[in-house]
Amino acid sequence: MPEPKDTASLTGADNLQRPPYDPALRTTRKPLIITGTLVSRVDDTPHALRSHDEGSSVDRKGSEVKHPKEHPEKLAIEPNPNLAYERWDEYWRKVHGPKFAYEEPGSTSHMVLRYDQLHRLPSGPSTYFRPPYRAMIDTAGKLVSDPAAHVPKFARPKWDGLAYIAYASEADMEATLQDQDQYAKRIIADEQVAFRMVTREICEEHILIPSAQHRDAFSLVKIHKRRQDWSRDQFQQHMLHKHAELLMSKAATHTYVRRYAQLLNIGSTQKDPEGSVIDSMSILSFASVNDVEDYLLTSDYATIEADEAAASGEVTEFWTAVNYGLINRLLPELATERL
């Protein structure tokens, strides 16, 4: 890896919390504890149409904007609805992320082993608009002459991203998030600026295919809910063993997938009506969006998806995300030991 520049100019930057600047690297084959926090962004969508946490979507004084549709100009993150998505995407990575990685006097982020932000990419494959993407043509095989009359209906996934944060143990997670005011007060306050809702589930991470450098550009995030006649444990065991073995047995997986991990829901840090009904998540990483598209079009993936559907209680929500790694103290990444 190239020699890093002088760190004096990086004071307060998240670069200091990952290679090549942070030399405190370690590795493990034990399951890690993950706060797999799904997030939805602050915008002017009425609360009745998209869930929100009480106290979120605040104004410049830190008070909740009760009716953002009527008063979008009051939202602290961006008063202009036309800029809301771009401003939020930038704020999460460039403002909120460094705040989380930063170490206040008397505080530490060093129990955080990895912090990745996965920002949903609307142009990538999702449950509601998946490849192949075909030209819109008329009965004569020509492109439609009135495209304005044929704009496809847009369906927005429930979540806009995933904060994927790893700890060695639940004790380390609690010591970081609950015992330090930096996180328990000031990071929570910043979440209320950026996010209308966040889930609070605690997950156990099982890495099935480790990443060579943990710098993969894109991920496919899949949110799983079990069929009604299965227990959570039964579903998780199926996904972790039978389903994972099926996925890893396919040639297409080894052609396209750079990393594969399952996050098994084992609890919550607080009341969590949205996160508590999620049984697990699958995170598959790729080098390019084209690789995501091509993987989903293979017969191998059709077999994988059929097995997933048979174990699920409803259609699995999935979407493509851009990966941003802010903290990483885990290199080389190893596959989790199989029990």
mmCIF file of C-alpha atoms in Angstrom:
data_model
loop_
_atom_site.group_PDB
_atom_site.id
_atom_site.type_symbol
_atom_site.label_atom_id
_atom_site.label_comp_id
_atom_site.label_asym_id
_atom_site.label_seq_id
_atom_site.Cartn_x
_atom_site.Cartn_y
_atom_site.Cartn_z
ATOM 1 C CA MET A 1 0.000 0.000 0.000
ATOM 2 C CA PRO A 2 1.391 3.475 -0.854
ATOM 3 C CA GLU A 3 3.057 5.469 1.902
ATOM 4 C CA PRO A 4 0.454 7.745 3.556
ATOM 5 C CA LYS A 5 0.894 11.498 3.713
ATOM 6 C CA ASP A 6 1.666 13.336 6.934
ATOM 7 C CA THR A 7 -1.265 12.808 9.298
ATOM 8 C CA ALA A 8 -1.080 16.309 10.792
ATOM 9 C CA SER A 9 -3.229 17.607 7.937
ATOM 10 C CA LEU A 10 -5.860 14.917 8.607
ATOM 11 C CA THR A 11 -6.815 15.911 12.149
ATOM 12 C CA GLY A 12 -10.477 15.045 12.704
ATOM 13 C CA ALA A 13 -10.776 13.121 9.417
ATOM 14 C CA ASP A 14 -12.083 9.558 9.269
ATOM 15 C CA ASN A 15 -9.060 8.545 7.143
ATOM 16 C CA LEU A 16 -7.150 8.105 10.395
ATOM 17 C CA GLN A 17 -9.443 5.231 11.387
ATOM 18 C CA ARG A 18 -8.570 2.874 8.516
ATOM 19 C CA PRO A 19 -5.602 1.717 6.413
ATOM 20 C CA PRO A 20 -3.139 3.025 5.489
ATOM 21 C CA TYR A 21 -3.252 5.452 8.438
ATOM 22 C CA ASP A 22 -4.445 3.241 11.306
ATOM 23 C CA PRO A 23 -1.897 0.484 11.984
ATOM 24 C CA ALA A 24 -3.955 -1.142 14.760
ATOM 25 C CA LEU A 25 -5.207 -3.967 12.551
ATOM 26 C CA ARG A 26 -6.414 -7.335 13.754
ATOM 27 C CA THR A 27 -8.259 -10.325 12.397
ATOM 28 C CA THR A 28 -10.702 -12.904 13.696
ATOM 29 C CA ARG A 29 -12.776 -15.888 12.666
ATOM 30 C CA LYS A 30 -15.309 -15.315 15.444
ATOM 31 C CA PRO A 31 -18.749 -13.886 14.644
ATOM 32 C CA LEU A 32 -18.760 -10.124 15.156
ATOM 33 C CA ILE A 33 -21.562 -8.088 16.688
ATOM 34 C CA ILE A 34 -23.135 -5.684 14.216
ATOM 35 C CA THR A 35 -25.460 -2.764 14.643
ATOM 36 C CA GLY A 36 -27.107 -3.235 11.260
ATOM 37 C CA THR A 37 -28.859 0.110 11.193
ATOM 38 C CA LEU A 38 -31.206 0.631 8.270
ATOM 39 C CA VAL A 39 -31.876 4.309 7.656
ATOM 40 C CA SER A 40 -34.386 6.421 5.766
ATOM 41 C CA ARG A 41 -33.558 10.001 4.913
ATOM 42 C CA VAL A 42 -35.132 13.235 6.052
ATOM 43 C CA ASP A 43 -37.293 14.778 3.331
ATOM 44 C CA ASP A 44 -40.725 16.366 2.982
ATOM 45 C CA THR A 45 -42.630 13.075 2.633
ATOM 46 C CA PRO A 46 -45.630 13.190 5.006
ATOM 47 C CA HIS A 47 -45.194 11.055 8.103
ATOM 48 C CA ALA A 48 -48.315 9.084 7.181
ATOM 49 C CA LEU A 49 -46.667 7.892 3.961
ATOM 50 C CA ARG A 50 -43.245 6.944 5.316
ATOM 51 C CA SER A 51 -42.473 5.925 8.885
ATOM 52 C CA HIS A 52 -40.482 8.251 11.101
ATOM 53 C CA ASP A 53 -38.988 8.277 14.587
ATOM 54 C CA GLU A 54 -40.383 10.697 17.110
ATOM 55 C CA GLY A 55 -38.016 13.652 17.426
ATOM 56 C CA SER A 56 -36.445 13.177 13.989
ATOM 57 C CA SER A 57 -36.518 15.556 10.992
ATOM 58 C CA VAL A 58 -35.512 18.593 13.006
ATOM 59 C CA ASP A 59 -35.253 22.301 12.265
ATOM 60 C CA ARG A 60 -32.216 24.527 12.859
ATOM 61 C CA LYS A 61 -33.057 24.741 16.556
ATOM 62 C CA GLY A 62 -33.231 20.951 16.938
ATOM 63 C CA SER A 63 -37.022 20.710 17.214
ATOM 64 C CA GLU A 64 -39.014 18.184 15.208
ATOM 65 C CA VAL A 65 -40.739 19.515 12.097
ATOM 66 C CA LYS A 66 -44.168 17.953 12.556
ATOM 67 C CA HIS A 67 -45.459 18.646 9.044
ATOM 68 C CA PRO A 68 -42.495 18.587 6.638
ATOM 69 C CA LYS A 69 -44.740 18.514 3.563
ATOM 70 C CA GLU A 70 -46.229 21.876 4.512
ATOM 71 C CA HIS A 71 -42.947 23.327 5.778
ATOM 72 C CA PRO A 72 -39.963 21.750 3.970
ATOM 73 C CA GLU A 73 -38.108 25.047 4.330
ATOM 74 C CA LYS A 74 -37.853 24.397 8.075
ATOM 75 C CA LEU A 75 -35.825 21.182 7.739
ATOM 76 C CA ALA A 76 -32.282 21.743 8.979
ATOM 77 C CA ILE A 77 -30.578 19.439 6.502
ATOM 78 C CA GLU A 78 -31.921 21.157 3.360
ATOM 79 C CA PRO A 79 -34.819 23.600 2.968
ATOM 80 C CA ASN A 80 -35.052 23.158 -0.827
ATOM 81 C CA PRO A 81 -36.876 19.883 -1.682
ATOM 82 C CA ASN A 82 -35.202 19.828 -5.104
ATOM 83 C CA LEU A 83 -31.814 19.427 -3.421
ATOM 84 C CA ALA A 84 -32.901 17.207 -0.525
ATOM 85 C CA TYR A 85 -31.641 13.868 -1.839
ATOM 86 C CA GLU A 86 -28.228 15.142 -2.916
ATOM 87 C CA ARG A 87 -27.745 17.098 0.296
ATOM 88 C CA TRP A 88 -28.682 14.095 2.448
ATOM 89 C CA ASP A 89 -26.388 11.716 0.550
ATOM 90 C CA GLU A 90 -23.500 14.142 0.928
ATOM 91 C CA TYR A 91 -24.249 14.905 4.583
ATOM 92 C CA TRP A 92 -24.344 11.273 5.669
ATOM 93 C CA ARG A 93 -20.929 10.490 4.170
ATOM 94 C CA LYS A 94 -19.062 13.779 4.594
ATOM 95 C CA VAL A 95 -20.527 15.195 7.819
ATOM 96 C CA HIS A 96 -22.211 12.500 9.912
ATOM 97 C CA GLY A 97 -19.658 9.780 9.116
ATOM 98 C CA PRO A 98 -16.590 11.720 10.305
ATOM 99 C CA LYS A 99 -18.469 12.708 13.472
ATOM 100 C CA PHE A 100 -19.021 9.028 14.268
ATOM 101 C CA ALA A 101 -15.381 8.129 13.589
ATOM 102 C CA TYR A 102 -13.974 11.105 15.513
ATOM 103 C CA GLU A 103 -12.676 10.670 19.055
ATOM 104 C CA GLU A 104 -13.633 13.445 21.461
ATOM 105 C CA PRO A 105 -11.346 14.131 24.439
ATOM 106 C CA GLY A 106 -11.989 11.296 26.871
ATOM 107 C CA SER A 107 -13.905 9.289 24.264
ATOM 108 C CA THR A 108 -12.842 6.499 21.914
ATOM 109 C CA SER A 109 -14.069 4.883 18.723
ATOM 110 C CA HIS A 110 -11.449 2.148 18.837
ATOM 111 C CA MET A 111 -13.905 -0.535 19.918
ATOM 112 C CA VAL A 112 -15.552 -0.004 16.523
ATOM 113 C CA LEU A 113 -13.778 -2.529 14.319
ATOM 114 C CA ARG A 114 -15.470 -1.527 11.092
ATOM 115 C CA TYR A 115 -17.946 1.139 10.007
ATOM 116 C CA ASP A 116 -19.317 1.010 6.481
ATOM 117 C CA GLN A 117 -22.038 3.179 5.017
ATOM 118 C CA LEU A 118 -24.073 1.546 2.250
ATOM 119 C CA HIS A 119 -25.948 4.269 0.343
ATOM 120 C CA ARG A 120 -28.841 2.972 -1.751
ATOM 121 C CA LEU A 121 -28.221 3.616 -5.447
ATOM 122 C CA PRO A 122 -31.528 4.246 -7.278
ATOM 123 C CA SER A 123 -29.991 3.362 -10.654
ATOM 124 C CA GLY A 124 -28.932 -0.084 -9.409
ATOM 125 C CA PRO A 125 -31.112 -3.210 -9.359
ATOM 126 C CA SER A 126 -33.854 -3.324 -6.751
ATOM 127 C CA THR A 127 -36.915 -5.370 -5.882
ATOM 128 C CA TYR A 128 -39.122 -2.961 -7.786
ATOM 129 C CA PHE A 129 -37.023 -2.450 -10.924
ATOM 130 C CA ARG A 130 -34.682 -5.268 -11.720
ATOM 131 C CA PRO A 131 -32.777 -6.212 -14.875
ATOM 132 C CA PRO A 132 -33.004 -6.772 -17.749
ATOM 133 C CA TYR A 133 -33.823 -3.193 -18.718
ATOM 134 C CA ARG A 134 -35.445 -3.223 -22.145
ATOM 135 C CA ALA A 135 -35.943 -0.471 -24.693
ATOM 136 C CA MET A 136 -39.500 0.876 -24.677
ATOM 137 C CA ILE A 137 -40.863 0.090 -28.146
ATOM 138 C CA ASP A 138 -44.163 0.122 -30.006
ATOM 139 C CA THR A 139 -45.803 -2.722 -31.936
ATOM 140 C CA ALA A 140 -43.635 -1.967 -34.970
ATOM 141 C CA GLY A 141 -40.460 -2.408 -32.963
ATOM 142 C CA LYS A 142 -39.650 1.304 -32.932
ATOM 143 C CA LEU A 143 -38.997 3.417 -29.885
ATOM 144 C CA VAL A 144 -42.220 4.931 -28.577
ATOM 145 C CA SER A 145 -42.871 8.350 -30.083
ATOM 146 C CA ASP A 146 -44.595 9.688 -26.949
ATOM 147 C CA PRO A 147 -42.177 8.832 -24.116
ATOM 148 C CA ALA A 148 -43.786 11.346 -21.772
ATOM 149 C CA ALA A 149 -46.895 9.159 -21.730
ATOM 150 C CA HIS A 150 -44.912 6.044 -20.811
ATOM 151 C CA VAL A 151 -42.717 7.076 -17.893
ATOM 152 C CA PRO A 152 -42.635 4.002 -15.617
ATOM 153 C CA LYS A 153 -44.174 4.240 -12.181
ATOM 154 C CA PHE A 154 -41.569 4.691 -9.447
ATOM 155 C CA ALA A 155 -41.594 2.500 -6.337
ATOM 156 C CA ARG A 156 -39.258 3.579 -3.553
ATOM 157 C CA PRO A 157 -37.747 0.911 -1.280
ATOM 158 C CA LYS A 158 -38.464 1.289 2.406
ATOM 159 C CA TRP A 159 -34.848 2.156 3.282
ATOM 160 C CA ASP A 160 -32.247 4.531 1.869
ATOM 161 C CA GLY A 161 -29.157 2.897 3.282
ATOM 162 C CA LEU A 162 -27.465 0.739 5.881
ATOM 163 C CA ALA A 163 -24.989 1.760 8.580
ATOM 164 C CA TYR A 164 -22.960 -1.444 8.988
ATOM 165 C CA ILE A 165 -20.954 -1.162 12.228
ATOM 166 C CA ALA A 166 -18.939 -4.023 13.743
ATOM 167 C CA TYR A 167 -17.769 -4.728 17.305
ATOM 168 C CA ALA A 168 -15.984 -7.667 18.899
ATOM 169 C CA SER A 169 -18.724 -8.084 21.521
ATOM 170 C CA GLU A 170 -21.993 -6.663 22.802
ATOM 171 C CA ALA A 171 -20.052 -5.253 25.755
ATOM 172 C CA ASP A 172 -17.854 -3.240 23.372
ATOM 173 C CA MET A 173 -20.942 -2.020 21.533
ATOM 174 C CA GLU A 174 -22.598 -0.876 24.768
ATOM 175 C CA ALA A 175 -19.413 0.765 26.039
ATOM 176 C CA THR A 176 -19.159 2.735 22.797
ATOM 177 C CA LEU A 177 -22.766 3.707 22.158
ATOM 178 C CA GLN A 178 -24.310 3.901 25.620
ATOM 179 C CA ASP A 179 -21.471 4.817 27.986
ATOM 180 C CA GLN A 180 -20.033 7.752 26.022
ATOM 181 C CA ASP A 181 -21.892 11.038 25.622
ATOM 182 C CA GLN A 182 -20.327 11.547 22.191
ATOM 183 C CA TYR A 183 -22.531 8.733 20.900
ATOM 184 C CA ALA A 184 -25.403 8.596 23.388
ATOM 185 C CA LYS A 185 -26.133 12.327 23.012
ATOM 186 C CA ARG A 186 -24.326 14.108 20.197
ATOM 187 C CA ILE A 187 -24.398 11.383 17.534
ATOM 188 C CA ILE A 188 -28.071 10.746 18.311
ATOM 189 C CA ALA A 189 -28.740 14.469 17.864
ATOM 190 C CA ASP A 190 -27.005 14.356 14.488
ATOM 191 C CA GLU A 191 -29.061 11.324 13.455
ATOM 192 C CA GLN A 192 -32.189 13.404 14.023
ATOM 193 C CA VAL A 193 -30.877 15.933 11.498
ATOM 194 C CA ALA A 194 -30.210 13.357 8.770
ATOM 195 C CA PHE A 195 -32.583 10.427 9.306
ATOM 196 C CA ARG A 196 -36.341 10.211 9.590
ATOM 197 C CA MET A 197 -36.040 6.647 10.914
ATOM 198 C CA VAL A 198 -33.277 4.274 11.975
ATOM 199 C CA THR A 199 -33.594 0.663 13.077
ATOM 200 C CA ARG A 200 -31.825 -0.535 16.220
ATOM 201 C CA GLU A 201 -31.300 -4.253 15.678
ATOM 202 C CA ILE A 202 -28.239 -6.094 16.937
ATOM 203 C CA CYS A 203 -26.931 -8.740 14.563
ATOM 204 C CA GLU A 204 -24.385 -11.512 14.569
ATOM 205 C CA GLU A 205 -22.198 -11.312 11.472
ATOM 206 C CA HIS A 206 -21.185 -14.425 9.573
ATOM 207 C CA ILE A 207 -18.728 -13.806 6.737
ATOM 208 C CA LEU A 208 -19.080 -16.578 4.167
ATOM 209 C CA ILE A 209 -16.891 -15.090 1.429
ATOM 210 C CA PRO A 210 -14.298 -12.657 2.830
ATOM 211 C CA SER A 211 -13.206 -9.586 0.907
ATOM 212 C CA ALA A 212 -9.577 -9.387 -0.182
ATOM 213 C CA GLN A 213 -9.149 -5.692 0.717
ATOM 214 C CA HIS A 214 -12.608 -4.649 1.981
ATOM 215 C CA ARG A 215 -12.720 -1.923 -0.664
ATOM 216 C CA ASP A 216 -15.447 -3.384 -2.863
ATOM 217 C CA ALA A 217 -17.417 -0.640 -4.574
ATOM 218 C CA PHE A 218 -21.022 -1.872 -4.474
ATOM 219 C CA SER A 219 -23.276 -4.128 -2.437
ATOM 220 C CA LEU A 220 -26.581 -5.879 -2.889
ATOM 221 C CA VAL A 221 -28.522 -5.538 0.372
ATOM 222 C CA LYS A 222 -31.241 -8.140 0.953
ATOM 223 C CA ILE A 223 -33.662 -7.841 3.887
ATOM 224 C CA HIS A 224 -35.192 -11.153 4.948
ATOM 225 C CA LYS A 225 -38.362 -11.999 6.862
ATOM 226 C CA ARG A 226 -39.200 -15.629 7.593
ATOM 227 C CA ARG A 227 -42.285 -17.593 6.625
ATOM 228 C CA GLN A 228 -44.934 -17.624 9.342
ATOM 229 C CA ASP A 229 -44.685 -21.309 10.212
ATOM 230 C CA TRP A 230 -40.943 -21.114 10.924
ATOM 231 C CA SER A 231 -39.253 -19.852 14.061
ATOM 232 C CA ARG A 232 -36.535 -17.234 13.756
ATOM 233 C CA ASP A 233 -33.895 -19.791 14.704
ATOM 234 C CA GLN A 234 -35.173 -22.251 12.101
ATOM 235 C CA PHE A 235 -35.058 -19.574 9.411
ATOM 236 C CA GLN A 236 -31.610 -18.325 10.383
ATOM 237 C CA GLN A 237 -30.169 -21.828 10.468
ATOM 238 C CA HIS A 238 -31.586 -22.500 7.016
ATOM 239 C CA MET A 239 -30.105 -19.295 5.625
ATOM 240 C CA LEU A 240 -26.730 -19.745 7.302
ATOM 241 C CA HIS A 241 -26.242 -23.356 6.258
ATOM 242 C CA LYS A 242 -28.427 -24.756 3.473
ATOM 243 C CA HIS A 243 -28.989 -21.464 1.660
ATOM 244 C CA ALA A 244 -25.413 -20.223 2.049
ATOM 245 C CA GLU A 245 -24.030 -23.533 0.824
ATOM 246 C CA LEU A 246 -26.318 -23.374 -2.211
ATOM 247 C CA LEU A 247 -25.249 -19.816 -3.006
ATOM 248 C CA MET A 248 -21.559 -20.613 -2.627
ATOM 249 C CA SER A 249 -21.833 -23.739 -4.770
ATOM 250 C CA LYS A 250 -22.801 -21.732 -7.850
ATOM 251 C CA ALA A 251 -20.278 -20.709 -10.494
ATOM 252 C CA ALA A 252 -21.981 -17.335 -10.953
ATOM 253 C CA THR A 253 -21.312 -16.463 -7.324
ATOM 254 C CA HIS A 254 -17.588 -17.024 -7.742
ATOM 255 C CA THR A 255 -17.594 -15.068 -10.996
ATOM 256 C CA TYR A 256 -19.281 -11.938 -9.668
ATOM 257 C CA VAL A 257 -19.474 -11.821 -5.852
ATOM 258 C CA ARG A 258 -16.466 -10.330 -4.030
ATOM 259 C CA ARG A 259 -17.838 -10.656 -0.497
ATOM 260 C CA TYR A 260 -20.815 -12.393 1.122
ATOM 261 C CA ALA A 261 -21.991 -11.949 4.696
ATOM 262 C CA GLN A 262 -25.151 -12.724 6.621
ATOM 263 C CA LEU A 263 -26.351 -10.570 9.509
ATOM 264 C CA LEU A 264 -28.567 -12.575 11.874
ATOM 265 C CA ASN A 265 -30.883 -10.517 14.074
ATOM 266 C CA ILE A 266 -30.295 -11.375 17.755
ATOM 267 C CA GLY A 267 -31.995 -8.451 19.490
ATOM 268 C CA SER A 268 -32.210 -4.694 19.708
ATOM 269 C CA THR A 269 -30.618 -1.820 21.585
ATOM 270 C CA GLN A 270 -34.050 -0.276 22.255
ATOM 271 C CA LYS A 271 -37.681 -0.392 21.115
ATOM 272 C CA ASP A 272 -37.489 -1.188 17.425
ATOM 273 C CA PRO A 273 -40.827 -1.891 15.707
ATOM 274 C CA GLU A 274 -39.352 -1.863 12.188
ATOM 275 C CA GLY A 275 -36.091 -3.684 12.860
ATOM 276 C CA SER A 276 -37.509 -6.336 15.179
ATOM 277 C CA VAL A 277 -39.483 -7.998 12.361
ATOM 278 C CA ILE A 278 -36.360 -8.438 10.215
ATOM 279 C CA ASP A 279 -34.857 -11.896 10.740
ATOM 280 C CA SER A 280 -31.628 -11.453 8.808
ATOM 281 C CA MET A 281 -29.890 -9.552 6.047
ATOM 282 C CA SER A 282 -27.611 -10.739 3.277
ATOM 283 C CA ILE A 283 -24.882 -8.414 2.023
ATOM 284 C CA LEU A 284 -23.214 -9.369 -1.268
ATOM 285 C CA SER A 285 -20.458 -7.102 -2.577
ATOM 286 C CA PHE A 286 -19.384 -6.515 -6.172
ATOM 287 C CA ALA A 287 -16.763 -4.667 -8.190
ATOM 288 C CA SER A 288 -19.303 -2.911 -10.428
ATOM 289 C CA VAL A 289 -23.023 -2.351 -10.912
ATOM 290 C CA ASN A 290 -22.784 -4.332 -14.155
ATOM 291 C CA ASP A 291 -21.646 -7.303 -12.083
ATOM 292 C CA VAL A 292 -24.747 -6.947 -9.888
ATOM 293 C CA GLU A 293 -26.962 -6.814 -12.974
ATOM 294 C CA ASP A 294 -25.323 -9.782 -14.656
ATOM 295 C CA TYR A 295 -25.396 -11.891 -11.484
ATOM 296 C CA LEU A 296 -29.143 -11.381 -11.094
ATOM 297 C CA LEU A 297 -29.711 -12.568 -14.673
ATOM 298 C CA THR A 298 -27.989 -15.939 -14.268
ATOM 299 C CA SER A 299 -29.795 -19.254 -13.933
ATOM 300 C CA ASP A 300 -27.661 -19.843 -10.838
ATOM 301 C CA TYR A 301 -29.192 -16.805 -9.177
ATOM 302 C CA ALA A 302 -32.704 -17.937 -10.137
ATOM 303 C CA THR A 303 -32.075 -21.147 -8.178
ATOM 304 C CA ILE A 304 -30.693 -19.184 -5.223
ATOM 305 C CA GLU A 305 -33.666 -16.819 -5.220
ATOM 306 C CA ALA A 306 -36.164 -19.697 -5.383
ATOM 307 C CA ASP A 307 -34.673 -21.237 -2.240
ATOM 308 C CA GLU A 308 -34.766 -17.863 -0.519
ATOM 309 C CA ALA A 309 -38.413 -17.343 -1.496
ATOM 310 C CA ALA A 310 -39.418 -20.761 -0.142
ATOM 311 C CA ALA A 311 -38.085 -19.787 3.288
ATOM 312 C CA SER A 312 -39.487 -16.249 3.312
ATOM 313 C CA GLY A 313 -42.833 -14.919 4.448
ATOM 314 C CA GLU A 314 -42.984 -12.131 1.877
ATOM 315 C CA VAL A 315 -41.089 -10.839 -1.116
ATOM 316 C CA THR A 316 -37.539 -10.010 -0.050
ATOM 317 C CA GLU A 317 -36.697 -6.326 -0.366
ATOM 318 C CA PHE A 318 -33.351 -5.805 -2.034
ATOM 319 C CA TRP A 319 -31.459 -2.857 -3.441
ATOM 320 C CA THR A 320 -28.032 -1.901 -4.686
ATOM 321 C CA ALA A 321 -25.783 0.356 -2.623
ATOM 322 C CA VAL A 322 -22.555 2.299 -2.976
ATOM 323 C CA ASN A 323 -20.066 1.289 -0.266
ATOM 324 C CA TYR A 324 -18.144 3.812 1.826
ATOM 325 C CA GLY A 325 -15.677 2.464 4.379
ATOM 326 C CA LEU A 326 -15.026 4.938 7.204
ATOM 327 C CA ILE A 327 -13.471 2.741 9.895
ATOM 328 C CA ASN A 328 -11.641 -0.525 9.315
ATOM 329 C CA ARG A 329 -9.396 -2.288 11.818
ATOM 330 C CA LEU A 330 -9.944 -5.789 10.371
ATOM 331 C CA LEU A 331 -7.362 -6.958 7.840
ATOM 332 C CA PRO A 332 -7.070 -9.487 6.438
ATOM 333 C CA GLU A 333 -10.754 -10.333 6.548
ATOM 334 C CA LEU A 334 -11.344 -14.031 7.221
ATOM 335 C CA ALA A 335 -14.363 -16.259 6.806
ATOM 336 C CA THR A 336 -16.261 -16.757 10.059
ATOM 337 C CA GLU A 337 -15.726 -20.188 11.578
ATOM 338 C CA ARG A 338 -18.612 -22.545 10.812
ATOM 339 C CA LEU A 339 -20.160 -24.232 13.836
#
